[in-house]
Short mmCIF file of C-alpha atoms in Angstrom, two decimals:
data_model
loop_
_atom_site.label_atom_id
_atom_site.label_comp_id
_atom_site.label_asym_id
_atom_site.label_seq_id
_atom_site.Cartn_x
_atom_site.Cartn_y
_atom_site.Cartn_z
CA MET P 25 -0.08 -0.03 0.03
CA LEU P 26 2.64 2.41 0.97
CA LYS P 27 4.51 1.57 -2.35
CA VAL P 28 1.54 2.44 -4.59
CA LYS P 29 1.12 5.85 -2.68
CA ALA P 30 4.75 6.45 -3.20
CA ARG P 31 4.29 5.79 -6.88
CA ALA P 32 1.29 8.08 -7.13
CA SER P 33 2.85 10.94 -5.42
CA SER P 34 6.03 10.57 -7.50
CA LEU P 35 3.90 10.71 -10.77
CA SER P 36 1.86 13.92 -9.50
CA PRO P 37 4.69 16.54 -10.09
CA PRO P 38 5.25 15.45 -14.01
CA PHE P 39 1.55 15.24 -14.36
CA TYR P 40 1.03 18.86 -12.66
CA GLY P 41 4.05 20.18 -14.74
CA PHE P 42 2.62 18.96 -18.05
CA PHE P 43 -0.78 20.18 -17.15
CA HIS P 44 0.60 23.61 -16.31
CA LYS P 45 2.43 23.86 -19.81
CA VAL P 46 -0.57 22.94 -21.58
CA MET P 47 -2.59 25.59 -19.83
CA VAL P 48 0.20 28.14 -20.60
CA CYS P 49 0.34 27.17 -24.41
CA LEU P 50 -3.74 27.69 -24.55
CA ILE P 51 -3.51 31.10 -22.84
CA LEU P 52 -0.74 32.10 -25.39
CA LEU P 53 -2.67 30.86 -28.35
CA LEU P 54 -5.65 32.86 -27.17
CA ILE P 55 -3.74 36.02 -26.39
CA LEU P 56 -1.67 36.04 -29.59
CA PRO P 57 -4.42 36.52 -32.18
CA ILE P 58 -5.77 39.25 -30.03
CA SER P 59 -2.41 41.13 -30.00
CA SER P 60 -1.46 40.49 -33.39
CA PHE P 61 -5.09 41.91 -34.52
CA SER P 62 -4.65 44.98 -32.58
CA LEU P 63 -1.24 45.60 -34.08
CA GLN P 64 -2.39 44.94 -37.45
CA ALA P 65 -5.32 47.44 -36.85
CA SER P 66 -2.95 50.11 -35.68
CA ASN P 67 -0.56 49.34 -38.67
CA GLN P 68 -3.41 49.67 -40.97
CA ASN P 69 -4.11 53.14 -39.96
CA ILE P 70 -0.43 54.26 -40.13
CA GLN P 71 0.10 52.54 -43.46
CA ASP P 72 -2.74 53.76 -45.56
CA HIS P 73 -1.13 56.97 -46.62
CA GLU P 74 2.10 55.02 -47.13
CA LEU P 75 0.44 52.63 -49.38
CA LYS P 76 -1.12 55.53 -51.37
CA ALA P 77 2.15 57.05 -51.97
CA VAL P 78 3.61 53.79 -53.20
CA TYR P 79 0.87 53.33 -55.42
CA LEU P 80 1.20 57.00 -56.79
CA PHE P 81 4.83 56.23 -57.45
CA ARG P 82 4.22 53.07 -59.27
CA PHE P 83 1.65 54.44 -61.43
CA ALA P 84 3.87 56.43 -63.49
CA PHE P 85 5.84 53.13 -64.29
CA LEU P 86 2.52 51.17 -64.95
CA THR P 87 1.47 53.60 -67.57
CA SER P 88 2.17 53.55 -71.35
CA TRP P 89 3.00 57.32 -71.94
CA GLY P 90 3.75 56.99 -75.60
CA ASN P 91 4.64 60.48 -77.05
CA PHE P 92 4.15 62.00 -73.48
CA ALA P 93 7.03 60.18 -71.67
CA PRO P 94 9.53 62.36 -70.02
CA THR P 95 12.73 62.89 -72.33
CA ASN P 96 14.79 63.01 -69.13
CA LYS P 97 13.23 59.90 -67.83
CA GLN P 98 12.33 61.82 -64.73
CA PHE P 99 8.49 61.74 -63.92
CA ASN P 100 6.93 64.76 -62.32
CA PHE P 101 4.61 63.98 -59.32
CA CYS P 102 2.30 66.94 -58.44
CA SER P 103 0.79 66.46 -55.12
CA GLU P 104 -1.23 68.68 -52.89
CA ALA P 105 0.88 70.15 -50.16
CA SER P 106 0.32 69.42 -46.32
CA LEU P 107 -1.08 65.88 -46.85
CA ASP P 108 0.20 62.73 -45.17
CA VAL P 109 0.38 61.26 -48.52
CA SER P 110 2.34 64.07 -50.12
CA TYR P 111 4.91 63.97 -47.19
CA THR P 112 5.54 60.16 -47.77
CA LEU P 113 5.47 60.51 -51.55
CA GLU P 114 8.17 63.08 -51.23
CA ALA P 115 10.47 61.15 -48.95
CA LEU P 116 10.00 58.07 -51.44
CA ILE P 117 10.90 60.36 -54.56
CA ASN P 118 13.91 61.73 -52.69
CA LYS P 119 15.48 58.17 -52.49
CA LYS P 120 15.01 58.14 -56.40
CA PRO P 121 16.00 61.34 -57.81
CA ALA P 122 16.81 60.19 -61.11
CA GLN P 123 13.47 58.73 -61.79
CA ALA P 124 11.38 61.42 -60.22
CA VAL P 125 10.61 64.92 -59.02
CA PHE P 126 8.09 65.98 -56.37
CA ILE P 127 6.27 69.08 -57.04
CA PRO P 128 4.12 70.24 -54.11
CA TYR P 129 1.02 72.56 -54.91
CA SER P 130 -1.58 74.87 -53.11
CA SER P 131 -3.81 75.46 -56.21
CA VAL P 132 -4.13 74.62 -59.89
CA ASN P 133 -2.22 77.83 -60.71
CA ASP P 134 0.83 76.42 -58.79
CA ILE P 135 1.44 73.52 -61.33
CA LYS P 136 0.67 75.32 -64.66
CA GLN P 137 4.46 76.02 -65.12
CA HIS P 138 5.18 72.49 -64.65
CA HIS P 139 4.47 69.32 -66.74
CA CYS P 140 2.81 66.83 -64.11
CA HIS P 141 2.72 63.25 -64.89
CA ILE P 142 0.81 62.28 -61.94
CA ILE P 143 -1.36 64.72 -59.86
CA TYR P 144 -2.74 63.83 -56.54
CA SER P 145 -5.59 65.81 -54.87
CA ASN P 146 -7.82 65.30 -52.11
CA SER P 147 -10.73 67.36 -53.66
CA ASN P 148 -13.69 66.13 -55.18
CA ASN P 149 -14.82 69.35 -56.58
CA PRO P 150 -15.83 68.86 -60.41
CA LEU P 151 -14.80 72.42 -61.24
CA LYS P 152 -11.38 71.97 -59.74
CA ILE P 153 -10.77 68.70 -61.45
CA GLN P 154 -11.48 70.13 -64.59
CA GLN P 155 -9.07 72.73 -64.08
CA PHE P 156 -6.46 70.35 -63.73
CA LYS P 157 -7.61 68.44 -66.84
CA THR P 158 -7.25 71.92 -68.69
CA ALA P 159 -4.02 72.93 -67.19
CA GLN P 160 -2.27 69.33 -67.70
CA PRO P 161 -4.29 67.41 -70.36
CA HIS P 162 -1.87 64.36 -70.44
CA ALA P 163 -1.58 63.94 -66.77
CA ILE P 164 -3.12 61.00 -64.61
CA LEU P 165 -5.60 62.56 -61.82
CA VAL P 166 -5.50 60.48 -58.70
CA GLY P 167 -7.76 61.20 -55.53
CA ASP P 168 -9.76 59.53 -53.02
CA GLY P 169 -13.08 57.69 -53.01
CA LYS P 170 -15.85 57.25 -55.66
CA PRO P 171 -17.00 60.67 -55.58
CA PHE P 172 -13.47 61.66 -57.19
CA ILE P 173 -14.34 59.29 -60.18
CA SER P 174 -17.87 60.93 -60.41
CA SER P 175 -16.31 64.30 -60.50
CA GLY P 176 -14.06 63.33 -63.56
CA GLY P 177 -11.02 61.85 -61.82
CA MET P 178 -9.45 58.85 -63.30
CA ILE P 179 -7.91 56.93 -60.43
CA ALA P 180 -9.26 56.93 -56.87
CA PHE P 181 -8.37 55.21 -53.81
CA ILE P 182 -11.01 53.16 -52.05
CA LYS P 183 -11.30 50.45 -49.33
CA VAL P 184 -11.90 47.00 -50.43
CA ASN P 185 -11.96 44.34 -47.58
CA ASN P 186 -10.23 46.91 -45.49
CA ARG P 187 -7.29 47.40 -47.91
CA ILE P 188 -6.42 50.39 -50.15
CA LYS P 189 -7.06 49.39 -53.73
CA PRO P 190 -7.16 51.70 -56.87
CA LEU P 191 -10.50 52.40 -58.59
CA ILE P 192 -9.82 53.18 -62.35
CA SER P 193 -12.16 55.02 -64.73
CA LEU P 194 -11.11 54.09 -68.29
CA GLU P 195 -13.75 56.68 -69.67
CA ASN P 196 -12.28 59.61 -67.56
CA LEU P 197 -8.58 58.28 -68.48
CA ALA P 198 -9.20 58.26 -72.36
CA PRO P 199 -8.86 61.92 -73.25
CA THR P 200 -5.33 61.79 -71.85
CA GLU P 201 -4.35 59.48 -74.69
CA LEU P 202 -2.41 57.28 -72.28
CA SER P 203 -3.26 53.67 -71.26
CA LEU P 204 -2.43 51.72 -68.17
CA ARG P 205 -0.72 48.42 -68.22
CA SER P 206 -2.22 45.08 -67.58
CA GLN P 207 -0.23 44.71 -64.15
CA LEU P 208 -2.02 47.81 -62.64
CA LEU P 209 -5.30 46.94 -64.07
CA SER P 210 -5.27 43.43 -62.63
CA VAL P 211 -4.91 44.66 -59.27
CA SER P 212 -7.54 47.35 -59.61
CA GLU P 213 -11.23 47.70 -59.58
CA ILE P 214 -12.66 49.07 -62.78
CA ALA P 215 -15.30 51.86 -62.23
CA SER P 216 -18.78 51.17 -63.65
CA THR P 217 -21.16 53.46 -65.44
CA LYS P 218 -23.05 53.92 -62.11
CA GLU P 219 -19.93 55.01 -60.19
CA LYS P 220 -19.21 57.73 -62.96
CA GLN P 221 -22.58 59.44 -62.59
#
């Protein structure tokens, strides 16, 4: 009888040690998804303007410019001043001075003296968008949301499944005589007629 009790008590610590490890693992498995979700959510808030800036930069290289390609191989990115997207885009362009030039603006008049290839604006005002088209007829106008497309913009950033994605209006792009490459079209949404109205 004593021998049996001795064996039982000698088996108990390893059993409890194993049980303790299993509980710790279960708790970690429950905590990690919550912490990673909160990190992902906070990163998403930080990364929206960064992702837009990267897209803006790539748009120039995913466009067939034809006769409107820059002779010096430097694309001019005209972006509305004092926006997070603009600051991020400027920092990105500063790392690649041979490929691009950053031109901040406060009004349409600021960019009339420049040749812009990509114009980023956070305005959905149809009059302002038309002024851009008149001043820079062979530039790609990029903005935010479906109202930007409805107002005459060419590419708008929208949220799809909580991710930034380009929405492209081929109809609004047509007068520029530019065409977008399949690599860009394949990762974008194409605006329907309803979205243009």
